[in-house]
CSV table of C-alpha atoms in Angstrom, one decimal:
chain,number,residue,atom,x,y,z
A,1,MET,CA,0.0,0.1,0.2
A,2,VAL,CA,1.4,3.3,-1.0
A,3,ARG,CA,0.6,6.3,1.9
A,4,ASN,CA,2.2,9.4,1.6
A,5,GLN,CA,2.0,11.7,4.1
A,6,MET,CA,-1.5,12.6,5.3
A,7,ASN,CA,-3.3,15.3,4.5
A,8,PRO,CA,-2.8,17.6,7.4
A,9,GLN,CA,-7.4,18.8,8.0
A,10,ILE,CA,-7.8,14.9,7.7
A,11,GLU,CA,-4.8,14.6,10.3
A,12,ARG,CA,-6.0,17.1,12.7
A,13,ILE,CA,-9.4,14.9,12.6
A,14,ILE,CA,-8.2,11.9,13.0
A,15,GLN,CA,-5.9,12.7,15.9
A,16,ASN,CA,-8.5,14.6,17.7
A,17,ILE,CA,-11.1,10.8,17.4
A,18,GLU,CA,-8.0,9.6,18.9
A,19,LYS,CA,-7.7,11.0,21.7
A,20,VAL,CA,-11.3,8.8,22.6
A,21,MET,CA,-10.9,6.0,20.4
A,22,ILE,CA,-7.6,3.9,21.4
A,23,GLY,CA,-6.2,1.9,18.8
A,24,LYS,CA,-8.9,2.5,16.4
A,25,ARG,CA,-6.9,4.4,13.9
A,26,THR,CA,-8.1,1.9,11.2
A,27,VAL,CA,-12.2,2.6,11.9
A,28,ALA,CA,-11.5,6.4,12.4
A,29,GLU,CA,-9.6,6.4,8.4
A,30,LEU,CA,-12.1,4.5,6.6
A,31,SER,CA,-15.6,6.2,8.7
A,32,LEU,CA,-13.6,9.8,7.0
A,33,VAL,CA,-13.7,8.0,4.0
A,34,ALA,CA,-17.1,7.6,3.8
A,35,LEU,CA,-18.3,10.9,5.2
A,36,LEU,CA,-15.6,12.5,2.7
A,37,ALA,CA,-17.9,10.2,-0.6
A,38,ASN,CA,-21.2,11.4,0.5
A,39,GLY,CA,-21.6,7.4,1.4
A,40,HIS,CA,-22.8,6.1,5.0
A,41,VAL,CA,-21.6,3.1,7.1
A,42,LEU,CA,-22.8,0.3,8.6
A,43,LEU,CA,-21.1,-1.1,12.1
A,44,GLU,CA,-21.6,-4.2,12.7
A,45,ASP,CA,-19.6,-5.8,16.1
A,46,VAL,CA,-20.6,-7.0,19.4
A,47,PRO,CA,-22.0,-4.1,22.3
A,48,GLY,CA,-19.3,-2.4,24.4
A,49,VAL,CA,-16.8,-1.7,21.8
A,50,GLY,CA,-17.4,2.1,21.3
A,51,LYS,CA,-19.5,2.4,18.3
A,52,THR,CA,-21.5,5.1,19.8
A,53,MET,CA,-18.4,6.7,21.1
A,54,MET,CA,-16.5,7.1,17.2
A,55,VAL,CA,-19.8,8.6,15.6
A,56,ARG,CA,-19.5,11.1,18.3
A,57,ALA,CA,-16.1,12.2,18.5
A,58,LEU,CA,-16.6,12.0,14.6
A,59,ALA,CA,-19.4,14.5,14.7
A,60,LYS,CA,-17.8,16.6,17.2
A,61,SER,CA,-14.1,16.5,15.6
A,62,VAL,CA,-16.2,18.5,12.5
A,63,SER,CA,-18.5,21.0,14.5
A,64,ALA,CA,-21.2,18.8,12.9
A,65,LYS,CA,-25.1,18.2,14.2
A,66,PHE,CA,-24.9,15.2,16.5
A,67,LYS,CA,-28.2,13.2,16.4
A,68,ARG,CA,-28.6,9.1,17.7
A,69,ILE,CA,-31.4,6.9,16.7
A,70,GLN,CA,-32.1,3.9,19.4
A,71,PHE,CA,-34.1,1.9,17.1
A,72,THR,CA,-36.8,-0.7,18.7
A,73,PRO,CA,-39.2,-2.9,17.2
A,74,ASP,CA,-42.1,-0.3,18.2
A,75,LEU,CA,-40.4,2.6,16.5
A,76,LEU,CA,-42.5,4.1,13.9
A,77,PRO,CA,-41.0,5.7,10.3
A,78,SER,CA,-42.4,9.8,11.7
A,79,ASP,CA,-40.6,8.7,14.7
A,80,VAL,CA,-37.4,8.8,11.9
A,81,THR,CA,-38.6,11.8,10.2
A,82,GLY,CA,-40.6,13.9,11.7
A,83,VAL,CA,-44.3,14.5,11.5
A,84,SER,CA,-46.9,17.3,10.9
A,85,ILE,CA,-48.7,18.4,14.1
A,86,TYR,CA,-52.2,20.4,14.1
A,87,ASN,CA,-51.3,23.7,15.4
A,88,PRO,CA,-54.9,25.6,16.8
A,89,LYS,CA,-53.8,29.0,17.4
A,90,GLU,CA,-52.0,29.4,13.8
A,91,MET,CA,-54.9,27.0,12.3
A,92,GLU,CA,-52.4,25.3,10.5
A,93,PHE,CA,-49.9,22.1,10.4
A,94,GLN,CA,-46.7,22.4,11.7
A,95,PHE,CA,-43.8,20.3,10.8
A,96,LYS,CA,-41.7,19.1,13.8
A,97,PRO,CA,-38.6,17.4,12.4
A,98,GLY,CA,-37.0,13.7,13.8
A,99,PRO,CA,-33.2,13.4,14.9
A,100,ILE,CA,-32.9,12.2,10.5
A,101,MET,CA,-32.5,16.2,10.6
A,102,GLY,CA,-28.5,16.3,11.4
A,103,ASN,CA,-25.3,16.6,10.0
A,104,ILE,CA,-24.5,12.5,11.3
A,105,ILE,CA,-26.8,10.5,12.9
A,106,LEU,CA,-25.7,7.3,14.4
A,107,ALA,CA,-28.6,4.9,14.1
A,108,ASP,CA,-28.4,2.1,16.8
A,109,GLU,CA,-29.2,-1.1,16.2
A,110,ILE,CA,-30.8,-0.5,13.1
A,111,ASN,CA,-31.8,-4.2,12.6
A,112,ARG,CA,-34.2,-4.1,15.7
A,113,THR,CA,-36.8,-2.4,14.0
A,114,SER,CA,-38.9,-3.2,11.7
A,115,PRO,CA,-38.5,-2.6,7.9
A,116,LYS,CA,-41.0,0.0,7.4
A,117,THR,CA,-39.2,2.0,10.1
A,118,GLN,CA,-36.1,1.0,8.1
A,119,SER,CA,-37.1,1.9,5.0
A,120,ALA,CA,-37.4,5.6,6.3
A,121,LEU,CA,-33.7,5.6,6.2
A,122,LEU,CA,-33.7,5.2,2.6
A,123,GLU,CA,-34.5,8.0,0.9
A,124,GLY,CA,-33.2,10.2,3.3
A,125,MET,CA,-29.7,8.1,2.7
A,126,GLU,CA,-30.4,8.1,-1.3
A,127,GLU,CA,-31.7,11.7,-1.9
A,128,SER,CA,-30.5,13.8,0.7
A,129,SER,CA,-34.4,14.3,1.4
A,130,VAL,CA,-37.3,13.0,3.4
A,131,THR,CA,-41.2,13.2,2.1
A,132,ILE,CA,-44.0,14.0,4.9
A,133,ASP,CA,-47.3,14.3,4.4
A,134,GLY,CA,-46.6,14.9,0.7
A,135,VAL,CA,-43.8,17.9,1.8
A,136,THR,CA,-40.1,16.9,0.2
A,137,HIS,CA,-37.5,17.9,3.4
A,138,ILE,CA,-34.3,18.7,1.9
A,139,LEU,CA,-31.6,17.7,4.8
A,140,ASP,CA,-28.7,19.6,6.2
A,141,LYS,CA,-25.6,19.0,4.6
A,142,PRO,CA,-23.1,17.3,4.6
A,143,PHE,CA,-25.1,14.0,5.8
A,144,PHE,CA,-24.1,11.1,7.0
A,145,VAL,CA,-25.3,7.8,8.6
A,146,MET,CA,-23.5,5.3,10.7
A,147,ALA,CA,-25.8,2.5,11.4
A,148,THR,CA,-24.5,-0.1,14.0
A,149,GLN,CA,-25.8,-3.8,14.3
A,150,ASN,CA,-24.9,-6.5,16.8
A,151,PRO,CA,-24.2,-9.9,14.4
A,152,ILE,CA,-24.1,-12.2,17.4
A,153,GLU,CA,-28.1,-12.0,18.8
A,154,TYR,CA,-30.4,-12.6,16.2
A,155,GLU,CA,-33.8,-13.0,17.7
A,156,GLY,CA,-36.1,-10.1,17.7
A,157,THR,CA,-34.3,-8.4,15.1
A,158,TYR,CA,-34.8,-7.7,11.4
A,159,PRO,CA,-31.8,-8.3,8.8
A,160,LEU,CA,-31.7,-5.4,6.6
A,161,PRO,CA,-33.3,-5.9,3.2
A,162,GLU,CA,-30.5,-6.2,0.3
A,163,ALA,CA,-31.8,-3.4,-0.8
A,164,GLN,CA,-31.0,-1.0,1.8
A,165,LEU,CA,-27.2,-2.6,2.7
A,166,ASP,CA,-26.8,-1.1,-0.9
A,167,ARG,CA,-27.5,2.0,0.0
A,168,PHE,CA,-23.9,1.9,3.1
A,169,LEU,CA,-20.6,2.6,1.5
A,170,LEU,CA,-18.6,0.8,3.5
A,171,LYS,CA,-19.1,-2.2,6.1
A,172,MET,CA,-16.6,-2.7,8.7
A,173,GLN,CA,-16.0,-3.7,12.5
A,174,MET,CA,-14.3,-2.0,15.1
A,175,GLY,CA,-12.8,-5.2,17.1
A,176,TYR,CA,-11.6,-5.7,21.1
A,177,PRO,CA,-8.7,-3.6,21.8
A,178,GLU,CA,-5.4,-5.0,22.6
A,179,MET,CA,-4.5,-5.5,26.6
A,180,ASP,CA,-2.2,-2.5,26.7
A,181,GLU,CA,-5.1,-0.6,24.8
A,182,GLU,CA,-7.9,-1.6,27.3
A,183,MET,CA,-5.7,-0.4,30.1
A,184,GLU,CA,-5.5,3.3,28.5
A,185,VAL,CA,-9.1,2.8,28.1
A,186,LEU,CA,-9.8,2.3,32.2
A,187,ASN,CA,-7.4,4.7,32.7
A,188,ARG,CA,-8.6,7.5,31.3
A,189,ALA,CA,-12.4,6.3,32.2
A,190,GLN,CA,-11.6,7.2,35.7
A,191,LYS,CA,-11.7,11.2,35.1
A,192,THR,CA,-13.5,13.2,33.0
A,193,PRO,CA,-14.4,11.1,29.6
A,194,PRO,CA,-12.0,12.4,27.0
A,195,ILE,CA,-15.4,12.8,24.2
A,196,GLU,CA,-16.9,15.8,26.8
A,197,GLU,CA,-13.6,17.9,26.6
A,198,LEU,CA,-13.1,17.3,22.8
A,199,GLU,CA,-13.1,20.5,20.5
A,200,PRO,CA,-13.9,21.2,16.7
A,201,VAL,CA,-10.9,21.1,15.0
A,202,VAL,CA,-12.2,21.4,11.4
A,203,SER,CA,-15.3,23.8,10.7
A,204,LEU,CA,-18.6,22.2,8.8
A,205,SER,CA,-17.7,24.5,6.0
A,206,GLU,CA,-14.2,23.1,5.3
A,207,LEU,CA,-15.4,19.8,5.5
A,208,LYS,CA,-18.2,20.3,2.7
A,209,GLN,CA,-14.8,22.0,0.7
A,210,LEU,CA,-13.2,18.3,1.3
A,211,GLN,CA,-15.7,17.2,-0.1
A,212,LEU,CA,-15.7,19.1,-3.2
A,213,ASP,CA,-12.1,18.6,-3.5
A,214,ILE,CA,-12.0,14.7,-3.8
A,215,LYS,CA,-14.1,14.9,-6.9
A,216,ASP,CA,-11.2,16.2,-9.1
A,217,VAL,CA,-9.0,12.9,-7.5
A,218,TYR,CA,-8.6,11.3,-11.2
A,219,VAL,CA,-9.0,8.0,-11.8
A,220,ASP,CA,-7.4,6.8,-14.8
A,221,GLU,CA,-9.8,4.6,-17.3
A,222,THR,CA,-7.7,1.4,-16.6
A,223,ILE,CA,-8.7,1.4,-12.6
A,224,LYS,CA,-12.2,2.2,-13.9
A,225,ARG,CA,-12.0,-1.3,-15.8
A,226,TYR,CA,-10.2,-2.9,-13.1
A,227,ILE,CA,-13.2,-2.3,-10.7
A,228,VAL,CA,-15.7,-3.1,-13.3
A,229,GLU,CA,-14.0,-6.4,-13.8
A,230,LEU,CA,-13.8,-7.1,-9.7
A,231,ALA,CA,-17.5,-6.3,-9.7
A,232,GLN,CA,-18.3,-8.3,-12.3
A,233,LYS,CA,-16.3,-11.5,-11.2
A,234,THR,CA,-18.2,-11.4,-8.2
A,235,ARG,CA,-21.2,-11.9,-10.0
A,236,THR,CA,-20.1,-15.0,-11.8
A,237,HIS,CA,-17.9,-16.8,-8.6
A,238,SER,CA,-19.6,-19.7,-8.2
A,239,SER,CA,-20.5,-19.3,-4.9
A,240,VAL,CA,-22.3,-16.2,-5.1
A,241,TYR,CA,-25.9,-15.6,-5.6
A,242,LEU,CA,-25.9,-12.1,-6.2
A,243,GLY,CA,-22.8,-10.3,-7.1
A,244,ALA,CA,-22.0,-6.6,-6.8
A,245,SER,CA,-23.9,-4.0,-8.2
A,246,PRO,CA,-23.2,-1.5,-10.6
A,247,ARG,CA,-23.9,0.9,-7.4
A,248,GLY,CA,-21.4,-0.9,-5.6
A,249,SER,CA,-18.6,-0.2,-8.2
A,250,ILE,CA,-19.4,3.7,-8.2
A,251,ALA,CA,-19.3,3.2,-4.3
A,252,LEU,CA,-15.7,1.8,-4.6
A,253,MET,CA,-14.7,4.4,-7.3
A,254,LYS,CA,-15.6,7.2,-4.8
A,255,ALA,CA,-14.2,5.5,-1.8
A,256,CYS,CA,-10.9,5.3,-4.0
A,257,GLN,CA,-11.0,8.8,-4.9
A,258,ALA,CA,-11.3,9.6,-1.1
A,259,TYR,CA,-8.6,7.4,0.3
A,260,ALA,CA,-6.5,8.9,-2.3
A,261,PHE,CA,-7.1,12.2,-1.4
A,262,MET,CA,-6.4,11.5,2.3
A,263,TYR,CA,-2.9,10.7,1.7
A,264,ASN,CA,-2.3,14.0,-0.6
A,265,ARG,CA,-2.8,11.8,-3.8
A,266,ASP,CA,-4.2,13.3,-7.1
A,267,TYR,CA,-4.7,10.2,-8.5
A,268,VAL,CA,-6.3,6.3,-7.5
A,269,LEU,CA,-3.7,3.4,-7.3
A,270,PRO,CA,-4.5,0.1,-7.8
A,271,ASP,CA,-3.8,-0.1,-4.1
A,272,ASP,CA,-6.5,1.4,-3.1
A,273,VAL,CA,-8.7,-0.5,-4.8
A,274,GLN,CA,-7.5,-4.0,-3.4
A,275,TYR,CA,-7.5,-2.3,0.0
A,276,LEU,CA,-11.0,-0.9,0.1
A,277,ALA,CA,-12.9,-3.5,-2.0
A,278,PRO,CA,-13.3,-6.0,0.9
A,279,PHE,CA,-15.2,-3.1,2.7
A,280,VAL,CA,-17.0,-2.1,-0.2
A,281,PHE,CA,-18.6,-5.5,-2.2
A,282,SER,CA,-18.6,-7.9,1.1
A,283,HIS,CA,-22.1,-6.3,2.1
A,284,ARG,CA,-23.2,-6.8,-1.4
A,285,LEU,CA,-23.1,-10.3,-1.9
A,286,ILE,CA,-25.3,-13.1,-1.4
A,287,LEU,CA,-24.2,-15.9,-1.0
A,288,LYS,CA,-25.2,-19.5,-1.9
A,289,SER,CA,-26.5,-21.5,0.9
A,290,GLU,CA,-24.0,-24.8,0.1
A,291,ALA,CA,-21.3,-21.9,0.9
A,292,LYS,CA,-22.5,-20.5,3.9
A,293,PHE,CA,-22.9,-24.0,4.8
A,294,GLU,CA,-19.3,-24.3,4.2
A,295,GLY,CA,-18.5,-21.4,6.4
A,296,ILE,CA,-17.4,-19.2,4.0
A,297,THR,CA,-17.7,-15.9,4.0
A,298,ALA,CA,-18.2,-12.6,1.8
A,299,GLU,CA,-14.8,-11.0,2.7
A,300,GLU,CA,-13.0,-14.3,2.1
A,301,ILE,CA,-15.0,-14.2,-1.6
A,302,VAL,CA,-13.8,-10.7,-2.2
A,303,LYS,CA,-10.4,-11.3,-1.9
A,304,ARG,CA,-10.0,-14.2,-3.8
A,305,VAL,CA,-11.5,-12.6,-6.6
A,306,ILE,CA,-8.7,-9.7,-6.2
A,307,ALA,CA,-6.2,-12.5,-5.9
A,308,ARG,CA,-7.7,-13.6,-9.8
A,309,VAL,CA,-8.1,-10.2,-11.1
A,310,PRO,CA,-4.6,-9.0,-13.0
A,311,VAL,CA,-4.1,-6.1,-11.6
A,312,PRO,CA,-3.2,-3.0,-14.3
A,313,VAL,CA,0.3,-2.0,-14.2
A,314,GLN,CA,0.4,0.6,-16.2
A,315,ARG,CA,-2.2,3.7,-17.8
A,316,LEU,CA,-4.2,3.6,-20.6
A,317,VAL,CA,-2.7,5.3,-23.3
A,318,LYS,CA,-5.1,6.8,-26.4
């Protein structure tokens, strides 16, 4: 992996997050990749590893308005998007915005609510707007959703449908901390929680400019062809029932642009594609039942595909 010195603004954000999150630099980097690429993240891990703290630290670092939605079986779509309430004094309906009206949204335990409520996020994640009572409300920008789910406990849960999984740019895990890292977590927990003292290091306007800047990162035709070949190979793999969609190819290209920009490059390398493909493609694959029975994971399949597809070694010259 070719890594130059990191962009100073992005380095400040990551260092700020590391004041709260110990040993989670990779997760912080990938979260920023999704944020810069105007994507969303699905964070799948067991309770208590710091998923909520990561999102709060990210929001505070970029001066963003943070909202948390605790998904439960009785949550209604209007509890997410908002509702129109009749005001008898004004003799008209007034819109009361829901928690989706923020910059950085934590959708906590998203698989614990009904598909109807899960789908309330779809329009916001894809269109950056929500429609209530026939009226479209534009969401604030930037708009970033980090949804969490517990991969162990499935009782009373509603697995996310493929249509909604496809709207997450990345899927990743936090993982448990190492021994020394967990000791440091205990030491910090004795005092004032670091999250309470965290200050912004980048303004919202600066973040919006960064999101615009990554669009100028050059993606050569050979890199685009490489991305498409990887996506198509997932569709024809013997263990895969449904492979990565064209939206997945677009997501991988945008993620690579953001990752290259993070490391002060104005062009995408094949290394970027190889590194990010498992995070972008894995949750978009539907495996055949026999593959699941054999214990094969989507991540393994993506890595096998990467190993088989020839890597472009030179730019396409027209």
